[in-house]
Short mmCIF file of C-alpha atoms in Angstrom, two decimals:
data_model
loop_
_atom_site.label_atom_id
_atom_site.label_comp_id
_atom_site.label_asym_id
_atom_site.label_seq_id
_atom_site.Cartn_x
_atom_site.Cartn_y
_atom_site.Cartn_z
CA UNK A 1 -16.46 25.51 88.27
CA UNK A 2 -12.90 25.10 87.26
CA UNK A 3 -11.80 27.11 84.54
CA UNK A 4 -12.75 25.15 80.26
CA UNK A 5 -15.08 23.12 81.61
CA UNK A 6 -18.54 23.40 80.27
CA UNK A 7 -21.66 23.52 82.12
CA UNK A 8 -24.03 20.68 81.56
CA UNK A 9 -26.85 22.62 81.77
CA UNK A 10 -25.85 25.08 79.26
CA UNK A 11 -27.60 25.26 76.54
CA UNK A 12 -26.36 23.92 73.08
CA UNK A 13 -25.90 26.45 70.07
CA UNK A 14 -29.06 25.22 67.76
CA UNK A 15 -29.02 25.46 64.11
CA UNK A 16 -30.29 28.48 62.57
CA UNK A 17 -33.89 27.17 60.05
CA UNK A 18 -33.38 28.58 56.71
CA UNK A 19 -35.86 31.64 55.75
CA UNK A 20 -38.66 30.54 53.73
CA UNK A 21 -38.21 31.64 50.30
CA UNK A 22 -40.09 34.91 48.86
CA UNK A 23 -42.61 34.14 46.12
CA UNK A 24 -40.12 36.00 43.86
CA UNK A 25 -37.86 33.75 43.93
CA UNK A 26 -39.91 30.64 43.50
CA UNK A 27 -41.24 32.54 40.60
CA UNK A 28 -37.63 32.93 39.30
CA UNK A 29 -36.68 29.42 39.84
CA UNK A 30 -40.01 28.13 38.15
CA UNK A 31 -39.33 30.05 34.89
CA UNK A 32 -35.72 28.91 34.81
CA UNK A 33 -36.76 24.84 34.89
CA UNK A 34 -39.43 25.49 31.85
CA UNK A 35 -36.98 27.31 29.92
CA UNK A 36 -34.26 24.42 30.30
CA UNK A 37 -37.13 22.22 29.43
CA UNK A 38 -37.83 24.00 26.10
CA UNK A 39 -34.07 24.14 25.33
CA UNK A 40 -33.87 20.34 25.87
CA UNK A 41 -36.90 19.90 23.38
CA UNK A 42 -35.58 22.55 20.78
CA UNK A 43 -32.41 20.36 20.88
CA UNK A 44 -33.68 17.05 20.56
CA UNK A 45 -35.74 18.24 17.40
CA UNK A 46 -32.93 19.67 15.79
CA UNK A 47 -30.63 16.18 16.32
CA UNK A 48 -33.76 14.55 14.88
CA UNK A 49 -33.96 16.56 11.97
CA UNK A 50 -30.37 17.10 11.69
CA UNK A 51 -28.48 13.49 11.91
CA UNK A 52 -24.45 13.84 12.44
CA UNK A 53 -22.70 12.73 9.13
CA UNK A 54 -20.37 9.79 9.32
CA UNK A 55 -16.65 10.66 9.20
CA UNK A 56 -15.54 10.09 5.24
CA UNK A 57 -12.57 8.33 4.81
CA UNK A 58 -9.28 9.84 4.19
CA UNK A 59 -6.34 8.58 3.24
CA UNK A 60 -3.12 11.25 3.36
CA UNK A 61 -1.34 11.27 -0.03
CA UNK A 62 1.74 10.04 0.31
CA UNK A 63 5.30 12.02 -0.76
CA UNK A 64 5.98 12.84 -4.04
CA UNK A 65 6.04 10.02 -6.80
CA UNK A 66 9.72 9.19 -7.86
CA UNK A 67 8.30 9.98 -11.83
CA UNK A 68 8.09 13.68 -10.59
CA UNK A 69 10.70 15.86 -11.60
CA UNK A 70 14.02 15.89 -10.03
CA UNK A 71 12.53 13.52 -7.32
CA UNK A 72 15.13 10.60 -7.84
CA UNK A 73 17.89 12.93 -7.55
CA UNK A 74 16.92 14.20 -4.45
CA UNK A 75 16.34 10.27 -3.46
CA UNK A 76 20.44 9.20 -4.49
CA UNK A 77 21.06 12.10 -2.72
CA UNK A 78 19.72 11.12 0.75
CA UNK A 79 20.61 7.72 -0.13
CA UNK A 80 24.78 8.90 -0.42
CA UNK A 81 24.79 10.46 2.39
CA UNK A 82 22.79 8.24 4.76
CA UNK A 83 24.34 5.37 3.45
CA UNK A 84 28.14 5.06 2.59
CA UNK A 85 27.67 1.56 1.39
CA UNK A 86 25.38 2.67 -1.15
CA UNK A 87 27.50 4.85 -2.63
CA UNK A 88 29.73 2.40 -4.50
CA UNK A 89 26.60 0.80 -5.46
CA UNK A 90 25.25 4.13 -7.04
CA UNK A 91 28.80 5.07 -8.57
CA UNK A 92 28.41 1.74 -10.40
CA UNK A 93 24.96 2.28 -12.26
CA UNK A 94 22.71 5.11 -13.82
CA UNK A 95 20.05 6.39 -12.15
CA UNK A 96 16.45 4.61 -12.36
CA UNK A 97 13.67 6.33 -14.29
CA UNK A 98 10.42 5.53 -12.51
CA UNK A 99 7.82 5.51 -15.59
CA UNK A 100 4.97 3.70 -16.15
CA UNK A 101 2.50 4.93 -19.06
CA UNK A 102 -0.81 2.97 -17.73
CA UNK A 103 -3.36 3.68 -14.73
CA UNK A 104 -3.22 1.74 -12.17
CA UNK A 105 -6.48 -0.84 -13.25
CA UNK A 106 -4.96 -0.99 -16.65
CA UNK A 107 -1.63 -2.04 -14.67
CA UNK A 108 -3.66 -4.43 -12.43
CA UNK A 109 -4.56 -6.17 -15.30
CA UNK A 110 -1.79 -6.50 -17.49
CA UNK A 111 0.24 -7.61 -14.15
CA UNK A 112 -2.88 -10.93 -13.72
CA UNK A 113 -2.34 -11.59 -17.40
CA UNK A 114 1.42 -11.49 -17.26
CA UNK A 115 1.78 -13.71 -14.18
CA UNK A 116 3.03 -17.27 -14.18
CA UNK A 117 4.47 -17.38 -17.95
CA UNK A 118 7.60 -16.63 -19.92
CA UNK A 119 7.69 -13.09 -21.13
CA UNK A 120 7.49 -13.79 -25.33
CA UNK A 121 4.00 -16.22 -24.20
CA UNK A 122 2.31 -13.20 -22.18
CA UNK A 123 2.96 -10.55 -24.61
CA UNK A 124 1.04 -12.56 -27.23
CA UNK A 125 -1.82 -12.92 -24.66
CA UNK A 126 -1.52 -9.21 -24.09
CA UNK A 127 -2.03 -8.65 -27.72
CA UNK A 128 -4.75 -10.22 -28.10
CA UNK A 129 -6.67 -9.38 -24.79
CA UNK A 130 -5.95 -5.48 -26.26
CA UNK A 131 -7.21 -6.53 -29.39
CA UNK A 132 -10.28 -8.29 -27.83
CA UNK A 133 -11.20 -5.21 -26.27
CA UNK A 134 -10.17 -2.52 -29.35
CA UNK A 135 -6.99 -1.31 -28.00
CA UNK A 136 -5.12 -0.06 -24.85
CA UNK A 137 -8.19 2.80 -24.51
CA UNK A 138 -11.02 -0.45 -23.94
CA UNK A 139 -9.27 -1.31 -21.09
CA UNK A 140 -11.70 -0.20 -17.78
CA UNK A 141 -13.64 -2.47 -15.30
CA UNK A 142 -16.70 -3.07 -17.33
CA UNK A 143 -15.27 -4.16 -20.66
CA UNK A 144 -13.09 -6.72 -18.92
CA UNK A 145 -16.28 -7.74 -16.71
CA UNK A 146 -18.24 -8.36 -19.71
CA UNK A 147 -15.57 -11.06 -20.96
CA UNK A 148 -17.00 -14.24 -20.82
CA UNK A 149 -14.41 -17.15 -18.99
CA UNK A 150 -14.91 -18.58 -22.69
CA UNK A 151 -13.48 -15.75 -24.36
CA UNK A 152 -10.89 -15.56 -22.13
CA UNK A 153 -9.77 -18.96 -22.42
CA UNK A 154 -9.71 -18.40 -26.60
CA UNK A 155 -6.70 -16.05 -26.22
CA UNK A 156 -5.28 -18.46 -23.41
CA UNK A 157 -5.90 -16.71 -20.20
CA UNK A 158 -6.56 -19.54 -17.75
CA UNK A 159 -9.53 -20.00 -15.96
CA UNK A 160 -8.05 -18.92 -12.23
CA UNK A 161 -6.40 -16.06 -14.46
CA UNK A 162 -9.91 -15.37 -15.78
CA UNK A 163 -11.22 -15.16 -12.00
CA UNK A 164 -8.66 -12.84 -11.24
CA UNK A 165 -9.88 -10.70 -13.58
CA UNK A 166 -13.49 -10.87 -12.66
CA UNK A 167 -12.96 -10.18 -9.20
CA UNK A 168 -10.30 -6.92 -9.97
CA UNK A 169 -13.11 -5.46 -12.53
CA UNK A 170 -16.18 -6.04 -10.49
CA UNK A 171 -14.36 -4.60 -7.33
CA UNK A 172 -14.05 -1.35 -9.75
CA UNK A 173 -17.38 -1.73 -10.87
CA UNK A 174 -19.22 -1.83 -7.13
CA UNK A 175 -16.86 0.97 -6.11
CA UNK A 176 -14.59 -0.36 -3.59
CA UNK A 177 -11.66 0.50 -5.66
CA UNK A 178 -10.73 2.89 -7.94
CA UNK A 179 -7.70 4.79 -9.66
CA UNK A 180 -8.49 7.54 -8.00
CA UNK A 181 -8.41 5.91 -4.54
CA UNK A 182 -5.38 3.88 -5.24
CA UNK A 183 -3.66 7.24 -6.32
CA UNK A 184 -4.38 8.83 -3.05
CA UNK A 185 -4.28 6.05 -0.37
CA UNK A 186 -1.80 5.45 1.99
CA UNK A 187 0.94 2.70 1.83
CA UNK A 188 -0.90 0.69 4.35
CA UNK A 189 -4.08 1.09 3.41
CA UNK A 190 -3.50 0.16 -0.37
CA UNK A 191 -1.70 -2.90 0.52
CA UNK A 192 -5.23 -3.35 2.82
CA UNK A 193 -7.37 -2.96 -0.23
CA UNK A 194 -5.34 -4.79 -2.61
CA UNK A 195 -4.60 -7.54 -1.00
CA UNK A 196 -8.64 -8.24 -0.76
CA UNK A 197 -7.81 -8.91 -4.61
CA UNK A 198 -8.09 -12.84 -5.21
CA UNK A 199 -4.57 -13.42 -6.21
CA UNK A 200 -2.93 -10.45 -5.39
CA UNK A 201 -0.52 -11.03 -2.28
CA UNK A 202 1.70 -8.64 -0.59
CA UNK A 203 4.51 -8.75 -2.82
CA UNK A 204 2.30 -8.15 -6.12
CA UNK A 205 1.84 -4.75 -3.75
CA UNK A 206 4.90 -3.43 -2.95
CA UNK A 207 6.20 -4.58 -6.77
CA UNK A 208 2.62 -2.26 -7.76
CA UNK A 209 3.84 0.43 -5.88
CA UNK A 210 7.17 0.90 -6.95
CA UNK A 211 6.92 -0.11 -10.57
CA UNK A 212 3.16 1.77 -11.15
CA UNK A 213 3.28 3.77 -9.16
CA UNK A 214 6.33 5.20 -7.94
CA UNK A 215 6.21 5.19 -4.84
CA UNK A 216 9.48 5.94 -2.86
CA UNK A 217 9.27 4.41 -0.03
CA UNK A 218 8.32 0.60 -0.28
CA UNK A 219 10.78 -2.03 0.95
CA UNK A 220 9.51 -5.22 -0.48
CA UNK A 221 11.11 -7.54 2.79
CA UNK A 222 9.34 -10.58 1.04
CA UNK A 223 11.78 -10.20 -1.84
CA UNK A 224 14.87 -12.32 -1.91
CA UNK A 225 16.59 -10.32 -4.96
CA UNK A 226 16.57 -7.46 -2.40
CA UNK A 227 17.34 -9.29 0.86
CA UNK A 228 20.59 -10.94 -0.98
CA UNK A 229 21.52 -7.58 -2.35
CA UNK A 230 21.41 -6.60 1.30
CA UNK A 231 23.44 -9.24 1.98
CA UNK A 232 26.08 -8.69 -0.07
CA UNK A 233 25.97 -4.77 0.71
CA UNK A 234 27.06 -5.32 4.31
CA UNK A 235 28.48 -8.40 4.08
CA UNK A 236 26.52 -10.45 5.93
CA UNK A 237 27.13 -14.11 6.82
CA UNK A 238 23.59 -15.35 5.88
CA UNK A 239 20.22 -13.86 3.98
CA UNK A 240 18.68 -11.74 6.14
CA UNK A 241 14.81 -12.76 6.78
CA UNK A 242 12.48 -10.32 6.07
CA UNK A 243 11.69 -9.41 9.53
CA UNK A 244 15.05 -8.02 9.52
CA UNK A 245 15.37 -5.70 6.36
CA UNK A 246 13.14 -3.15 8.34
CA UNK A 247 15.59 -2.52 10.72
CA UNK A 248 18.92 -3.09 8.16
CA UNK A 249 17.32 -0.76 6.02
CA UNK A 250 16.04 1.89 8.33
CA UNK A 251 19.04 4.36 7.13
CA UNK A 252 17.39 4.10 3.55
CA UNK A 253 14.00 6.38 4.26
CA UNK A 254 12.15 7.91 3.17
CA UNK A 255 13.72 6.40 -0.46
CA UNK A 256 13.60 2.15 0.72
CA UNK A 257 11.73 2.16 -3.53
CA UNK A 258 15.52 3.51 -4.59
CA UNK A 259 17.59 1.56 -1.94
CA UNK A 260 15.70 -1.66 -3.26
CA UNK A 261 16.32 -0.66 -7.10
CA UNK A 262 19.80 -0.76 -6.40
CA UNK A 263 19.98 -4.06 -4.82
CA UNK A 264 18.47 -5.73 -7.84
CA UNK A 265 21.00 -4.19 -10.09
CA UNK A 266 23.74 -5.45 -7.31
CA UNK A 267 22.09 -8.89 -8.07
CA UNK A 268 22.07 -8.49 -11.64
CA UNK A 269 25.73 -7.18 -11.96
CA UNK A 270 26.26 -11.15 -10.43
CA UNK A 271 24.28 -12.69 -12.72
CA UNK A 272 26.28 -14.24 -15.88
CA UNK A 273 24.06 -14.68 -18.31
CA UNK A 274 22.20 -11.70 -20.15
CA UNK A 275 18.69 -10.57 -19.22
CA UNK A 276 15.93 -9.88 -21.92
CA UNK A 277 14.80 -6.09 -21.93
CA UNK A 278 11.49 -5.31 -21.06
CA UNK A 279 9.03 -2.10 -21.17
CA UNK A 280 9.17 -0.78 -17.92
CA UNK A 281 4.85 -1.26 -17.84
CA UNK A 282 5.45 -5.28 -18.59
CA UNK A 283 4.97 -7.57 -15.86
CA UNK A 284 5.75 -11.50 -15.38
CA UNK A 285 6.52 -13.55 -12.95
CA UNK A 286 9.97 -13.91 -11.53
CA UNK A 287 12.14 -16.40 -12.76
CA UNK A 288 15.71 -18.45 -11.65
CA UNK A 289 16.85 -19.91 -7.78
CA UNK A 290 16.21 -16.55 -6.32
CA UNK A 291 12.59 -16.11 -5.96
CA UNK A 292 12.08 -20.21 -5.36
CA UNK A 293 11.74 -18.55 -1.47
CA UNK A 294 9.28 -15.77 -2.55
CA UNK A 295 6.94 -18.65 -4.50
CA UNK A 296 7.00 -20.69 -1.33
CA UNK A 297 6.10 -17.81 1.09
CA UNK A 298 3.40 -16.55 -1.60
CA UNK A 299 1.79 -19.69 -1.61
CA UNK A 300 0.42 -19.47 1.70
CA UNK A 301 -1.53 -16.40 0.71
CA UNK A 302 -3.15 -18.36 -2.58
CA UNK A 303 -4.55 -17.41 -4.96
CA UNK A 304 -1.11 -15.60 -5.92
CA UNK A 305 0.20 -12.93 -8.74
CA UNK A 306 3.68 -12.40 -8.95
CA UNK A 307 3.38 -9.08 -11.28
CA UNK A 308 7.04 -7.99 -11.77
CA UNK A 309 10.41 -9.55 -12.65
CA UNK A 310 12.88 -6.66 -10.88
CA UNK A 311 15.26 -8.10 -13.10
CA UNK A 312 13.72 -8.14 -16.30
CA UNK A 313 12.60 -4.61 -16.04
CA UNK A 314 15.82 -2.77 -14.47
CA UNK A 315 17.58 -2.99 -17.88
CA UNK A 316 15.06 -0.62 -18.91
CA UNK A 317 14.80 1.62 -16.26
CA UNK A 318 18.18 3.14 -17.46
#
């Protein structure tokens, strides 16, 4: 037989048949499954009794308010040196004080009552709404929920004003705001909650966040005071549109709240005429040819507050 070549009647190697196993070990293996058994049970009667929690909310606090201490400083600052065409800007004005003596549901609600008239006719209905509800202190979600439309309409608060109202206080009242939470949220996620206001549209917001509550880094894009300040800062051919201030203004952060002060006092160093002083807490709406743009763009998102006059309150902020 020639040499590698395999013999066909050789036998084939067989497979070796597995040793029974010893009653040990079946013994072994028995106890094993009724002991993973038990665990399984044990487990599922502790997830019974035990349910996981839901995940509470969070929302990360965001930096320091510009009414802390030695916080705008710090904001001109950054603002010099990330921004050389600032700087004239900055050279040219005092620096803001960011102040505002009321929480922020008080604010809320002076900004609904303030909205749509001429400053001297909201004060008076200020007045009286504070005397209506015995002062500055009677100023919290239910007291303003208990005002009837009637009573509302007696100091001349419209009735769309008067639903404003209504909806802000009973929002407080079932919980899904609060100061607390409006303190502590995030920059998105207050402009998400607010914004479920009836009447309260994005720019209300960012003009909330800056003016109330200090908040350093809001760029209100919606703005046209701002967006022709940026104009005239870089010298631009037209208005930029707010889906490009993010990007012109990128430079500015984390301080856009400061950048954006200073563009209304560019504005207002171009206006002629003089503006009327007002606390830095009062709120109306904006007035003249350079917010017809913001009224139009608010409008789609009706019913609409415009809170703050940048203009009117600057002078102030001194």
């Amino acid at each position: 037989m020639p040499m590698g070549e395999q013999s066909l009647s050789q036998p084939k190697p067989q497979p070796l048949s597995p040793s029974p196993p010893s009653s040990a070990a079946i013994a072994s293996t028995s106890r094993a499954k009724s002991a993973t058994k038990k665990a399984k049970k044990t487990s599922n009667a502790l997830s019974a009794s035990n349910p996981p929690k839901k995940p509470r909310l969070a929302f990360s606090r965001p930096g320091r308010p510009l009414s802390a201490a030695g916080e705008v400083a710090v904001a001109i600052r950054h603002l010099r040196e990330a921004d050389p065409a600032l700087s004239a800007v900055i050279d040219a004005h005092e620096p803001p004080a960011f102040h505002c003596p009321h929480r922020p549901f008080h604010s809320l609600v002076r900004s609904i009552l303030y909205q749509q008239l001429a400053f001297k006719a909201a004060a008076s209905v200020y007045s009286r709404f504070l005397s209506l509800l015995g002062g500055e202190a009677g100023v919290v979600p239910d007291a303003v929920l208990a005002l009837t439309p009637h009573q509302l309409r007696q100091i001349g608060v419209s009735p769309r004003k008067a639903s404003y109202l209504h909806d802000l206080a009973r929002k407080y009242v079932s919980g899904i705001l609060s100061d607390s939470a409006i303190i502590n949220m995030d920059d998105r996620s207050l402009a998400a909650m607010l914004t479920m206001v009836n009447g309260i549209g994005a720019w209300s917001v960012h003009m909330f966040m800056i003016f109330s509550l200090a908040r350093p880094d809001v760029l209100p894009t919606a703005d046209l005071g701002v967006r022709k300040g940026v104009q005239m800062l870089y010298g631009l051919e037209d208005v930029p549109r707010p889906s490009q201030m993010d990007s012109l203004c990128e430079r500015w952060r984390p301080y856009r709240s400061v950048g954006a002060w200073y563009m209304w006092r560019l504005i207002e160093s171009k206006v002629p005429q003089p503006v009327p002083a007002i606390p830095v807490g009062s709120l109306s709406l904006p007035t003249g040819d350079e917010h017809l743009m913001l009224q139009q763009e608010e409008q789609e998102q009706q019913p609409v507050i415009q809170m703050i006059d940048p203009l009117q309150i600057i002078p102030e902020m001194r």
